[in-house]
Coordinates of C-alpha atoms in Angstrom, one line a residue:
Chain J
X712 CA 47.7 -31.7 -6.8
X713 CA 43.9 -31.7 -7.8
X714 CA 43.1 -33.2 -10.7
X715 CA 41.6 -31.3 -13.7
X716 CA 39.7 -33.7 -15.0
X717 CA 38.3 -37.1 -13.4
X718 CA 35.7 -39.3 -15.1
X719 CA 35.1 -42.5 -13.3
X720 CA 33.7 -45.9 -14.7
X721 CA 31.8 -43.5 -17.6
X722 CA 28.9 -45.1 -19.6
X723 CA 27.2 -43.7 -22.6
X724 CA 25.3 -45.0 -25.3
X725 CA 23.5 -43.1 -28.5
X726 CA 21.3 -45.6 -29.3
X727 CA 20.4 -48.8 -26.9
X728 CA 22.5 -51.4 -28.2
X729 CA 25.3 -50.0 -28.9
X730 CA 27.1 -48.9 -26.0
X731 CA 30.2 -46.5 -26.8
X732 CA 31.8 -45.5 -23.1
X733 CA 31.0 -48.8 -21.1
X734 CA 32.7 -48.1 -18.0
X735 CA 35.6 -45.3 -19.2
X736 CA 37.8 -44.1 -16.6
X737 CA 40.5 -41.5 -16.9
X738 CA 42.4 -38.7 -14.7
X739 CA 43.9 -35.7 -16.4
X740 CA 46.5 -34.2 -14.3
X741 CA 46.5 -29.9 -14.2
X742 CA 49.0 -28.2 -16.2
X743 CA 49.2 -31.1 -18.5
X744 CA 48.7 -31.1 -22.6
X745 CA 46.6 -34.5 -23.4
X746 CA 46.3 -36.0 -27.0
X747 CA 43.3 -37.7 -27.2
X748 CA 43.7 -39.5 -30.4
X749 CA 41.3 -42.3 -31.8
X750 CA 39.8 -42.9 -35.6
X751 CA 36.5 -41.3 -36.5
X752 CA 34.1 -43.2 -34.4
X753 CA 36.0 -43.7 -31.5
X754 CA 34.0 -41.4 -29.3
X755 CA 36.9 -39.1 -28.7
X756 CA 34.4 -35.8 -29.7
X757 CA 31.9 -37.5 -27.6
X758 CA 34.1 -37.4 -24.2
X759 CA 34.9 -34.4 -25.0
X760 CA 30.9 -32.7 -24.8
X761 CA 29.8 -35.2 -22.3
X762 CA 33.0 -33.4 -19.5
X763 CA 31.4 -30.2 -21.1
X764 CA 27.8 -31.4 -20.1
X765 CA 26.0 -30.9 -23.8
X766 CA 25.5 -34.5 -23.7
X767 CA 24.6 -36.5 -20.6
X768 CA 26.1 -39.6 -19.2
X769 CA 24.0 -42.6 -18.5
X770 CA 26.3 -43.3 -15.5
X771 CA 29.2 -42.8 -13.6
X772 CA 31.1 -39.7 -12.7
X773 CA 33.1 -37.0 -14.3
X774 CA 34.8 -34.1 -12.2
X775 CA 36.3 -31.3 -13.2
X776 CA 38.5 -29.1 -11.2
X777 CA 37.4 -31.2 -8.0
X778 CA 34.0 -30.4 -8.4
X779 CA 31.9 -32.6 -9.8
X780 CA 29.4 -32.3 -13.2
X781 CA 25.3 -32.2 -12.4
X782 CA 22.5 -30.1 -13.6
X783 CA 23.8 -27.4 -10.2
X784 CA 27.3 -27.1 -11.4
X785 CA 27.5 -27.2 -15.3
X786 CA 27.3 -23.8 -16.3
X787 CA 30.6 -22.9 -13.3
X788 CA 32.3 -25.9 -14.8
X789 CA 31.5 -24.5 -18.2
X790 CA 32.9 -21.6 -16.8
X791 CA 36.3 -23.4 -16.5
X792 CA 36.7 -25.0 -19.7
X793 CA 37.3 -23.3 -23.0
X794 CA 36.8 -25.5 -25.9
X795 CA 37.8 -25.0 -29.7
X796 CA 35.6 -27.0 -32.5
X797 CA 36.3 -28.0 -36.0
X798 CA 34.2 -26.2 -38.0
X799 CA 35.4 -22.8 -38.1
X800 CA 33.0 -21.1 -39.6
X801 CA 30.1 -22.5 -37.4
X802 CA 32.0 -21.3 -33.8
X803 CA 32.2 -17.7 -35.2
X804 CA 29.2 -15.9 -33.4
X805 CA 30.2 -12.0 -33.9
X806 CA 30.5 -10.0 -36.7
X807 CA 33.5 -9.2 -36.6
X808 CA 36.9 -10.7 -34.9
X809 CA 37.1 -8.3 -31.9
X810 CA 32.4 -8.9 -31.5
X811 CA 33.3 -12.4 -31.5
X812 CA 36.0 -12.4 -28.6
X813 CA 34.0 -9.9 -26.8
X814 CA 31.1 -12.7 -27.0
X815 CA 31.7 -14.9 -24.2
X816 CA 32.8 -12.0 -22.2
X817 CA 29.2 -10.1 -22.7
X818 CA 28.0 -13.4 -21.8
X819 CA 29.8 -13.3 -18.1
X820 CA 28.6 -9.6 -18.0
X821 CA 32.1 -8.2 -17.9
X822 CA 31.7 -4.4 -17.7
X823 CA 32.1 -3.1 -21.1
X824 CA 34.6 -0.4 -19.9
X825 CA 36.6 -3.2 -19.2
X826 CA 36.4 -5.9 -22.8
X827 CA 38.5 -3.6 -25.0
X828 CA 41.7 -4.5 -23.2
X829 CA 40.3 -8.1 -22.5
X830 CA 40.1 -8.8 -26.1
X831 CA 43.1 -6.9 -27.4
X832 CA 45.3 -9.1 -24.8
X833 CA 43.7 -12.2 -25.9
X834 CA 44.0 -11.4 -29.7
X835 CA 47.8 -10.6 -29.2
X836 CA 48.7 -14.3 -27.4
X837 CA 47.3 -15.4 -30.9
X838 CA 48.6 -13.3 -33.1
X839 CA 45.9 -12.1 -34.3
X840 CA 45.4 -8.2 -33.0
X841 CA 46.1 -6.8 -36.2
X842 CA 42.5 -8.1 -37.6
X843 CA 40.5 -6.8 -35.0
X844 CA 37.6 -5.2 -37.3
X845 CA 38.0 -8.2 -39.8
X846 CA 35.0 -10.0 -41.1
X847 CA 35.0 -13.7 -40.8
X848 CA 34.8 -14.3 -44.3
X849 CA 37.7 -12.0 -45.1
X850 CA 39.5 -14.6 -42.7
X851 CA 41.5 -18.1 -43.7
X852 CA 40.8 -21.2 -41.5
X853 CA 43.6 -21.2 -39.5
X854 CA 43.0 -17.2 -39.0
X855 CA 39.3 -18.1 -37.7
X856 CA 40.4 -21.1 -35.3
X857 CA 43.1 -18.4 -33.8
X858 CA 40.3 -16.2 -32.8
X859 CA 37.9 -19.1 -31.6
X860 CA 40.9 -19.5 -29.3
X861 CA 41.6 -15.9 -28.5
X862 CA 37.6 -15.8 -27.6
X863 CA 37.8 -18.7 -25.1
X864 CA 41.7 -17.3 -23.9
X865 CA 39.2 -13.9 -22.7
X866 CA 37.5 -16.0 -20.5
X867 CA 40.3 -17.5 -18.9
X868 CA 39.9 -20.8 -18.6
X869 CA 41.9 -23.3 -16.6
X870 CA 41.4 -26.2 -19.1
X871 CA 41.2 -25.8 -22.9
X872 CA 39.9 -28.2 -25.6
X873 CA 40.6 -28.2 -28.8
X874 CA 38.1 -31.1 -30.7
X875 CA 39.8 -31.6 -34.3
X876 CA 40.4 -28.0 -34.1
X877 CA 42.7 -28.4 -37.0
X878 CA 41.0 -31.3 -39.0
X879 CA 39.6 -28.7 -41.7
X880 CA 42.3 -26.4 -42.1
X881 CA 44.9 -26.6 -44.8
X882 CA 48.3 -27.6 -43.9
X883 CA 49.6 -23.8 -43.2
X884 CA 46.6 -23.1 -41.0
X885 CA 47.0 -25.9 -39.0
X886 CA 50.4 -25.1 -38.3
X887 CA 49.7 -22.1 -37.3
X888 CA 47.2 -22.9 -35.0
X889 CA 49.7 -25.6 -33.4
X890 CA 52.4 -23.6 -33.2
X891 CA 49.9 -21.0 -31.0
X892 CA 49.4 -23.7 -29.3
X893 CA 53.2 -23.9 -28.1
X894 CA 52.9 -21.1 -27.4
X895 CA 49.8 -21.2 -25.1
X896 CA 51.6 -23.7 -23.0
X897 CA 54.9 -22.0 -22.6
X898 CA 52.9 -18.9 -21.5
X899 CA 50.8 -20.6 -19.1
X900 CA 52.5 -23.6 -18.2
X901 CA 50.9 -25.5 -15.1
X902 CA 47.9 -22.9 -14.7
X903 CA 46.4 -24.1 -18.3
X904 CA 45.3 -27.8 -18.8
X905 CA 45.4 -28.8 -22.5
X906 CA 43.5 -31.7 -24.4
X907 CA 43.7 -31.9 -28.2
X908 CA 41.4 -34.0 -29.7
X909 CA 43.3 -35.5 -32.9
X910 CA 43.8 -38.1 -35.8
X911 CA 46.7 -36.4 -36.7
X912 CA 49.5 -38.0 -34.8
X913 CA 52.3 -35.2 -35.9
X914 CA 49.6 -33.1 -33.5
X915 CA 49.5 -35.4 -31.0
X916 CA 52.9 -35.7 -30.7
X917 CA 53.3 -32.2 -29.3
X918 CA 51.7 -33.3 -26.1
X919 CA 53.0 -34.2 -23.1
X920 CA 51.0 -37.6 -22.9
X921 CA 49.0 -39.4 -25.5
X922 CA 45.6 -40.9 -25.1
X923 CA 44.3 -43.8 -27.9
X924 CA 40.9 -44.4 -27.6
X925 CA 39.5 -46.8 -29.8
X926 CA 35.4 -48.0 -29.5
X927 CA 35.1 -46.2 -26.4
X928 CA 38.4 -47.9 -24.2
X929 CA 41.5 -46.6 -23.6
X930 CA 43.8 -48.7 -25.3
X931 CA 46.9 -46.8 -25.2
X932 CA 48.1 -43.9 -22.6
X933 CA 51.4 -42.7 -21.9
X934 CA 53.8 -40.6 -23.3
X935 CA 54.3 -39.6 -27.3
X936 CA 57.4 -41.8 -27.5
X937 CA 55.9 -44.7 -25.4
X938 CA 52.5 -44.9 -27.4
X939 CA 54.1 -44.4 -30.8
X940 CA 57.2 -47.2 -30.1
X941 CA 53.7 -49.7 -30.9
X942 CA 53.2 -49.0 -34.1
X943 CA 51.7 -52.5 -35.0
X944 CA 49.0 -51.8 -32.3
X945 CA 48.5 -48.2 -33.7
X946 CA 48.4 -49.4 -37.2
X947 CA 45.7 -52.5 -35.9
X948 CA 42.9 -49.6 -35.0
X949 CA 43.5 -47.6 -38.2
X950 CA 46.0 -44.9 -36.9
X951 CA 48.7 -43.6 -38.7
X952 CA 52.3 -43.1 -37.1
X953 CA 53.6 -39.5 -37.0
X954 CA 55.4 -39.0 -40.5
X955 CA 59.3 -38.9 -38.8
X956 CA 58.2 -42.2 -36.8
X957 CA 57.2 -43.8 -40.3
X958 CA 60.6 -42.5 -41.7
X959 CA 62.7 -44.0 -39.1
X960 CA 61.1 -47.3 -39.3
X961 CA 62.1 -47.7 -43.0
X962 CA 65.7 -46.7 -41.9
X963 CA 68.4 -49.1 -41.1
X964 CA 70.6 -48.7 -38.6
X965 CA 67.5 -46.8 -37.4
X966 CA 67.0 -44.8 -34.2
X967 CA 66.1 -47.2 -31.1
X968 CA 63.5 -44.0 -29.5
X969 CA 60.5 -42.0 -31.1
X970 CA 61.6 -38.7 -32.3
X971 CA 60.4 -35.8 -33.9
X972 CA 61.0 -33.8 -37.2
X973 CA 63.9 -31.8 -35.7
X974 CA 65.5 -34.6 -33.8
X975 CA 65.4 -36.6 -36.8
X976 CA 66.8 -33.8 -38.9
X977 CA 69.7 -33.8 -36.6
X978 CA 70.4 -37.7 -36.0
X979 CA 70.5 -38.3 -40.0
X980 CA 72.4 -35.1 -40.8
X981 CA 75.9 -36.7 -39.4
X982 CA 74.7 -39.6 -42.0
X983 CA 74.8 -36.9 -44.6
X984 CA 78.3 -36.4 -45.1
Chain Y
X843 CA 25.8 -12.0 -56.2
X844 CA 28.5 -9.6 -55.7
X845 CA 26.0 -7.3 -58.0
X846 CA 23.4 -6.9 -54.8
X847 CA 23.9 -3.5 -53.5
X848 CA 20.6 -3.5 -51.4
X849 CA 21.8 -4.0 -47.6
X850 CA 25.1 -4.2 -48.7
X851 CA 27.7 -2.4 -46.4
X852 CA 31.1 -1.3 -47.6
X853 CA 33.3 0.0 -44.6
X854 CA 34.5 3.4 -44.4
X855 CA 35.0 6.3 -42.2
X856 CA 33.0 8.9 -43.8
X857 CA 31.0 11.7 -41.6
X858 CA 28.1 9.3 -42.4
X859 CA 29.7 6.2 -41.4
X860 CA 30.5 7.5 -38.1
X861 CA 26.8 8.5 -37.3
X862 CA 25.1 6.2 -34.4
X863 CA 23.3 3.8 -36.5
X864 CA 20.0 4.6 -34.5
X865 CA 20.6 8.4 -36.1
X866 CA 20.7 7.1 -39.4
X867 CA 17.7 5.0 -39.0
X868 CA 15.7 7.5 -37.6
X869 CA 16.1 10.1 -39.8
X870 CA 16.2 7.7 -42.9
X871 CA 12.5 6.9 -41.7
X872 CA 11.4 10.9 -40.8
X873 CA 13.2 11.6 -44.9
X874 CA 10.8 9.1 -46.6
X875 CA 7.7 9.7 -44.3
X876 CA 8.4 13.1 -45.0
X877 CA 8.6 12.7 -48.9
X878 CA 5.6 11.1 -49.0
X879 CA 3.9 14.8 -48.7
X880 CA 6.3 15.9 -51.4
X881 CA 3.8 17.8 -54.4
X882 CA 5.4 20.4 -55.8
X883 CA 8.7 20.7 -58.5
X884 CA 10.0 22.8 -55.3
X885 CA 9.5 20.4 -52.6
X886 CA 11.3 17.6 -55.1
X887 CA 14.0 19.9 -55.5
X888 CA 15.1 20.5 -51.9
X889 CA 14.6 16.6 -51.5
X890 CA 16.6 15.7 -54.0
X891 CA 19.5 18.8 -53.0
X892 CA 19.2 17.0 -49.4
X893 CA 19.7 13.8 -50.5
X894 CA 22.5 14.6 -52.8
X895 CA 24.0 16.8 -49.9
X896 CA 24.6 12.7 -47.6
X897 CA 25.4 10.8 -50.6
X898 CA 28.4 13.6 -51.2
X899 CA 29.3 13.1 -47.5
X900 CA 29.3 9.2 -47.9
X901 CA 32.3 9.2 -50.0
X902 CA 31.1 6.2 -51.8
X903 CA 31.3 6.4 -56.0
X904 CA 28.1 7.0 -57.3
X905 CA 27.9 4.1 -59.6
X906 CA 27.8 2.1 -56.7
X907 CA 24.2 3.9 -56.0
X908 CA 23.2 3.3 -59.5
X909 CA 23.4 -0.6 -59.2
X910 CA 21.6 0.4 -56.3
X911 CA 18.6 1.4 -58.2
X912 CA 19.0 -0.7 -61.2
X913 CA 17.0 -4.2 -59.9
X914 CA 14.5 -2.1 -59.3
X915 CA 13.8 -0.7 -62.6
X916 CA 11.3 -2.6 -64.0
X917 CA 9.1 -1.6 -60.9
X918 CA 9.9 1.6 -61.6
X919 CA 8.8 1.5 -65.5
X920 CA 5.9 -0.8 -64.0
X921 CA 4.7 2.1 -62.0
X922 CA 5.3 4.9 -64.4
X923 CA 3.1 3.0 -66.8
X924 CA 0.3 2.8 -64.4
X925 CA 0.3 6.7 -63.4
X926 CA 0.9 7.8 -67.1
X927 CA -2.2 5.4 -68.7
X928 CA -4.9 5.4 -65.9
X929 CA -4.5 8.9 -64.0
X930 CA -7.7 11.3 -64.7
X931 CA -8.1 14.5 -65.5
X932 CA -7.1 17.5 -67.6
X933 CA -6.1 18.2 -70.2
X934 CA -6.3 15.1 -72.2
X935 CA -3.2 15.1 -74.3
X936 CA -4.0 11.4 -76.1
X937 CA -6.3 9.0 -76.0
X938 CA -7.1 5.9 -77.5
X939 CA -10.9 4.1 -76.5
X940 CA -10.4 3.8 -72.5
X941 CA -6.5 4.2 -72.7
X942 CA -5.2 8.3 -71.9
X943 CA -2.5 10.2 -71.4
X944 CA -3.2 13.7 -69.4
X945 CA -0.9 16.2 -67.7
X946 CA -2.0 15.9 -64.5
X947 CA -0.9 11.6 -64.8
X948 CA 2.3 12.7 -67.1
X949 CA 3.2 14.7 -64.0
X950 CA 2.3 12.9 -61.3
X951 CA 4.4 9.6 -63.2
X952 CA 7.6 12.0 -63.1
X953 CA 6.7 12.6 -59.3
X954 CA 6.4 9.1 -58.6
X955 CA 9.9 8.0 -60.2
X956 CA 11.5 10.6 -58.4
X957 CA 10.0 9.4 -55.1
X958 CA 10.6 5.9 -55.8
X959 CA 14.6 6.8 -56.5
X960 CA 15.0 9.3 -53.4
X961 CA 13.5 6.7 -51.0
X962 CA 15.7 3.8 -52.7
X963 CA 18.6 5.9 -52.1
X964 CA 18.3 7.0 -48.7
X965 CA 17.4 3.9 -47.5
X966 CA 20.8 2.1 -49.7
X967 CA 22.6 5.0 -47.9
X968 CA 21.7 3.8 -44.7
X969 CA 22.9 0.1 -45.1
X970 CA 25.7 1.3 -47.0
X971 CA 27.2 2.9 -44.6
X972 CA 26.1 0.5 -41.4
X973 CA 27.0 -2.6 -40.7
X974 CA 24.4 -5.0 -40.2
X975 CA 25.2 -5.9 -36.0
X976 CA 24.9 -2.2 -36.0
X977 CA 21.6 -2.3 -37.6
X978 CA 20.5 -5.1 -35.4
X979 CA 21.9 -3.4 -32.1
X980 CA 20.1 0.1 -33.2
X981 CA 17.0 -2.0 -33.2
X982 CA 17.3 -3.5 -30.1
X983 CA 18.1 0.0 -28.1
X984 CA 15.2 1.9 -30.0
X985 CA 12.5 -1.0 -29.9
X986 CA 13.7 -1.1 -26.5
X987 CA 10.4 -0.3 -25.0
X988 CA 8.9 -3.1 -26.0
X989 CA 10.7 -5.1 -23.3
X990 CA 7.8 -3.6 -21.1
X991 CA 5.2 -5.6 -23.6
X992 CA 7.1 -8.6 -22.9
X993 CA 8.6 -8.7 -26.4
X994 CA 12.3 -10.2 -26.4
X995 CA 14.3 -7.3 -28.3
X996 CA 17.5 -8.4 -27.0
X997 CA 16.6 -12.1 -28.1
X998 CA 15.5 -11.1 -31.8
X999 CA 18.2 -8.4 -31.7
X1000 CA 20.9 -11.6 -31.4
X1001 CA 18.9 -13.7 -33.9
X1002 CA 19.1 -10.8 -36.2
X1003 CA 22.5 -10.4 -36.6
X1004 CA 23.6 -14.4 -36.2
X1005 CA 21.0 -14.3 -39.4
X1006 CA 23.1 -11.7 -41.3
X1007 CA 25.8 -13.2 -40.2
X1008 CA 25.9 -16.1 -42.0
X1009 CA 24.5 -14.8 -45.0
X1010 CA 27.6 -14.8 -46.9
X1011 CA 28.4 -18.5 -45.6
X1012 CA 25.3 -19.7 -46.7
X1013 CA 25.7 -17.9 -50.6
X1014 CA 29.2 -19.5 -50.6
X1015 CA 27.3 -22.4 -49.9
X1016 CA 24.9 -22.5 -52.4
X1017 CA 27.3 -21.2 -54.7
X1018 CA 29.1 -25.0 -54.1
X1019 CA 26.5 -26.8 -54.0
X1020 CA 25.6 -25.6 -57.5
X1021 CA 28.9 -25.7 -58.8
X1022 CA 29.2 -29.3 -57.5
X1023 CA 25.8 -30.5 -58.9
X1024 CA 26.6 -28.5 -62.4
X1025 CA 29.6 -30.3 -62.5
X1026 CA 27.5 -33.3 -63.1
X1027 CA 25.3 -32.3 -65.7
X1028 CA 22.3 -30.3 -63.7
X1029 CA 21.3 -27.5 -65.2
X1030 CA 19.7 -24.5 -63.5
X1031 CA 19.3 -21.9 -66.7
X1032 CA 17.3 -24.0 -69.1
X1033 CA 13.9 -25.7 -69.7
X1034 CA 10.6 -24.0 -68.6
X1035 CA 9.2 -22.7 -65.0
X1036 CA 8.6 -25.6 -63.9
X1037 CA 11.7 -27.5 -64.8
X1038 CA 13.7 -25.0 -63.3
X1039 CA 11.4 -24.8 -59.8
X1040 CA 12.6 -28.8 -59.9
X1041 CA 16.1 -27.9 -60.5
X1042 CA 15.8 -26.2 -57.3
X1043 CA 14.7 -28.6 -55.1
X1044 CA 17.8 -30.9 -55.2
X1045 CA 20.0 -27.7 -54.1
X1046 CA 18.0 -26.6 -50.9
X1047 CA 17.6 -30.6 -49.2
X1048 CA 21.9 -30.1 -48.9
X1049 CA 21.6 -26.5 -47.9
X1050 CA 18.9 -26.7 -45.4
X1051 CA 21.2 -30.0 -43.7
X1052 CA 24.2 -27.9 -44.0
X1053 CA 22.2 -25.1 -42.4
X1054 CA 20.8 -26.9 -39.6
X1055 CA 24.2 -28.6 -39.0
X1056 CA 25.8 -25.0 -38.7
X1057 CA 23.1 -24.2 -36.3
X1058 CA 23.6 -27.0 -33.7
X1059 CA 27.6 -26.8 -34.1
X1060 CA 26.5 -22.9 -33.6
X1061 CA 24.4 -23.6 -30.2
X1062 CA 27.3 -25.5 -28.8
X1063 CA 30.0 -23.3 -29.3
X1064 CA 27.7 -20.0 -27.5
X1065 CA 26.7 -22.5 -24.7
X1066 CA 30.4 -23.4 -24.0
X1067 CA 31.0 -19.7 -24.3
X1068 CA 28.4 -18.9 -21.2
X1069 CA 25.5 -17.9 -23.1
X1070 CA 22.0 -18.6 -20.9
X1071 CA 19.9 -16.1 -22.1
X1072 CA 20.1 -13.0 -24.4
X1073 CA 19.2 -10.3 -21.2
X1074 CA 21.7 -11.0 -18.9
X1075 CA 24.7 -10.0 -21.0
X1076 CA 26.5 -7.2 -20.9
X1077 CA 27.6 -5.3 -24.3
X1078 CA 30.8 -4.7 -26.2
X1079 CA 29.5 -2.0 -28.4
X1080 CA 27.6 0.7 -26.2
X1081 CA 25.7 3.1 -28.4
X1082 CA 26.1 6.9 -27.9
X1083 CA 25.0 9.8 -29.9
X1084 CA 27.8 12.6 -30.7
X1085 CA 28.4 16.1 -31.8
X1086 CA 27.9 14.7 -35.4
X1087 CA 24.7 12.9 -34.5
X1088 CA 22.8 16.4 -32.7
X1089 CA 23.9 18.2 -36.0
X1090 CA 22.6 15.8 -38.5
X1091 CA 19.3 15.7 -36.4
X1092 CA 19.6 19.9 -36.8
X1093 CA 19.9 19.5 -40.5
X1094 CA 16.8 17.5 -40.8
X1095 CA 14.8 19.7 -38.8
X1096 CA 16.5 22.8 -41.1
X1097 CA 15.2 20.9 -44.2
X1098 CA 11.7 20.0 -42.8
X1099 CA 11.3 23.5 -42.6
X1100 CA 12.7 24.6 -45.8
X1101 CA 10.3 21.5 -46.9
X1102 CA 7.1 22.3 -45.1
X1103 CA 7.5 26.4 -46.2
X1104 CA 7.9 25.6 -49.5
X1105 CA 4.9 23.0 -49.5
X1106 CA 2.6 25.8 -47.9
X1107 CA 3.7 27.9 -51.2
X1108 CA 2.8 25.3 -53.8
X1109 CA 6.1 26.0 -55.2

């Protein structure tokens, strides 16, 4: 299967001596829901705008889809790749929810006749088609980042990416906006790439594979339980553990595997009577 | 700030509401180019009958169109003064050395506030019942012309309403900025002019970054949407004048002539 995203042997640097990619590479296989996780500094956000082509590399390659990112083919692989951002007040270009959605599609020169539906189907995979004349300020946060989603759903992209989408919501909103993103993937399954950018690990552990960059290397990849089985090496580049992981390890007997709230839930609840 | 009702919209669905926003501009701007020939009691009268006629249709309460007026008051009073004190002619009803009050400027300063109040309201009317895209959009389609003259509309037209926008954003702003700095002992209502202009200066440094901030973080998110330039987009909200729209124009023209016939009399 073609990957969705390639980036091979990746240098960047902000200022010139202090490299932060210095020879990155990394595959993201389609239909797959990465956690890029890393502390603040790590360059996770960076990666994320360089495969988007708002930043530039200084070398190496990054492919997306097969096709591979230059001055010729940024705006098609733009195109392909929808992408959330934190703040979400500053990602809200329309007026209202259903001028914001319709956006991106005035921007591909959809036919108007055709953006009412567009938008309504998009609103209602995030919940949100009930606000459609809503003012952003008569929003909450977690309202707003649903409809930066529901305006990048419209253009249907193959690959979505969410940087800290949830940093600045309150703790409501950002489970909202996760459990959406459940949603997302059980509605699209292998036609919909995800990558969350994250510090939160409870977030990251909803993906499929988990990603640690720290200073600009890969450190850890591999699968929630695998990465979060080495918490010493998490703790080391100032991650926190997902709050069930740090439970279990002040448990004894405790479970041997990573697991989540629910699995928890149900392993201690034999303990209970 | 919730006080500011000048190019404040409330939402509703009133007759006026409905109107094509273009409609509402364009006749807003005939009304007050047409008042300005206003110079009779009679001509005044139908004006204000008019204007009272699309304030009843707006459904909004009319103390909302009284805060309307009220920050402008003092240039009303300001005004008045001027036409009462220095407007010649006869009869003299007072005077006092070079200071006097004749009939002709007692009159024409009763003219003037009525003016000044009918072109106030029509014009809060108009935002009142439009929202500000709407407004920007309406703009865009009748300055459309100017394309031809190498003007970019549809690029000020898009400027325009990411500016109104984020008008509210950037008052909540403020508002925290001022609240955080009051919270450690500035003070914005005291001392003299010039104390206060200084006051000033440590709110707008954070509120210009934030801005700028907000404007970068805004770039990214429309490039990653698809956005290359403001012409070759298609648009969401396609403008089209209605039944309501031809019979509002119909009213206009009705009262223009009721107006200009009345005007001919002197009445």
């Amino acid at each position: 299967m073609e990957k969705a995203i390639t980036i091979k042997n990746l240098k960047y640097q902000y200022d010139q001596n202090q490299p932060l990619f210095d020879g990155l590479n990394l595959n993201i296989e389609q239909g797959q829901w990465v956690a890029l996780v890393g502390h603040n500094g790590s360059g996770k956000s960076t990666l994320a705008k360089l495969i988007l082509g708002l930043l530039v590399a200084d070398e190496g390659e990054i492919a997306v889809l097969g096709q591979t990112l230059s001055e010729d083919s940024v705006d098609e692989i733009r195109g392909q790749i929808g992408m959330v951002f934190q703040n979400p007040d500053n990602q809200f270009v329309g007026a209202t929810v259903a001028d914001d959605v319709a956006f991106g599609l005035e921007n591909l020169e959809v036919p108007s006749e055709a953006m009412s539906a567009k938008i309504q189907a998009a609103l209602e995979v995030v919940g949100m088609e009930e606000f459609t004349d809503r003012e952003p300020h008569h929003l909450s946060g977690g309202q707003k980042q649903r409809v930066a989603l529901a305006s990048v759903l419209a253009l249907e992209p193959k690959i979505i990416i969410l940087d800290e989408a949830t940093a600045m919501l309150d703790p409501d909103g950002r489970q909202m906006v996760q459990a959406t993103l459940k949603k997302l993937k059980q509605l699209y399954g292998s036609e919909l790439t995800l990558i969350t950018i994250t510090h939160d690990m409870d977030e990251a552990s909803l993906a499929d594979r988990v990603v640690v960059v720290n200073d600009g290397q890969l450190v850890m990849d591999g699968q929630p339980n695998q990465v979060f089985a080495q918490g010493a090496t998490l703790a080391k580049i100032g991650l926190e553990l997902p709050f069930s992981m740090q439970l279990i390890q002040r448990l004894d007997p405790r479970p041997q595997n990573y697991m989540n709230q629910q699995e928890l839930l149900a392993w201690l609840s034999p303990l209970n009577k | 700030m919730n006080s500011i009702v000048i190019g404040r919209y409330i939402p509703g669905n009133s007759w006026i509401h409905r109107l094509d926003p273009r409609t509402k501009i364009i006749l807003t701007f005939v009304y007050i180019m047409i008042l300005l020939f206003a110079n009779s009691w009679g001509t005044y009268l139908v004006a204000t009958i008019f204007l009272a006629g699309v304030i009843y249709l707006t459904k909004q309460p009319l103390n909302l169109y009284w805060q309307g007026i009220k920050p402008i008051l003092w240039l009303i009073l300001f005004t008045v003064i001027l036409q009462i004190f220095f407007t010649d002619g006869q009869p003299v009803l007072w005077q006092w050395r070079f200071i006097k009050v004749t009939l002709p400027g007692l009159i024409n300063a009763i003219y003037v506030v009525i003016r000044f109040v009918l072109i106030i309201l029509m014009s809060t009317i108009m935002t009142l019942t439009t929202p500000p895209t709407s407004i920007a959009s309406a703009l865009e389609s009748l300055l459309g012309p100017l394309k031809k003259l190498k003007v970019p509309v549809a690029e000020l037209a898009l400027m325009l309403s990411i500016a109104l926008r984020f008008v509210p954003l950037l008052m909540d702003e403020t508002q925290k900025i001022m609240n955080a700095q009051k919270s450690r002992g500035m003070s914005f209502s005291t001392g003299g002019p010039i104390k206060r202009a200084k006051a000033v200066v440590p709110l707008l440094v954070p509120l210009f970054v934030g801005a700028l901030q907000r404007a970068l973080d805004l770039a990214n998110a429309m490039e990653v949407r698809g956005f290359k330039d403001a012409d070759h987009r298609t648009r969401y909200r396609i403008l089209a004048y209605h039944r309501a729209d031809y019979i509002s124009g119909l009213m206009m023209v009705l009262f223009i002539i009721v107006f200009s016939l009345i005007n001919l009399k002197g009445w």
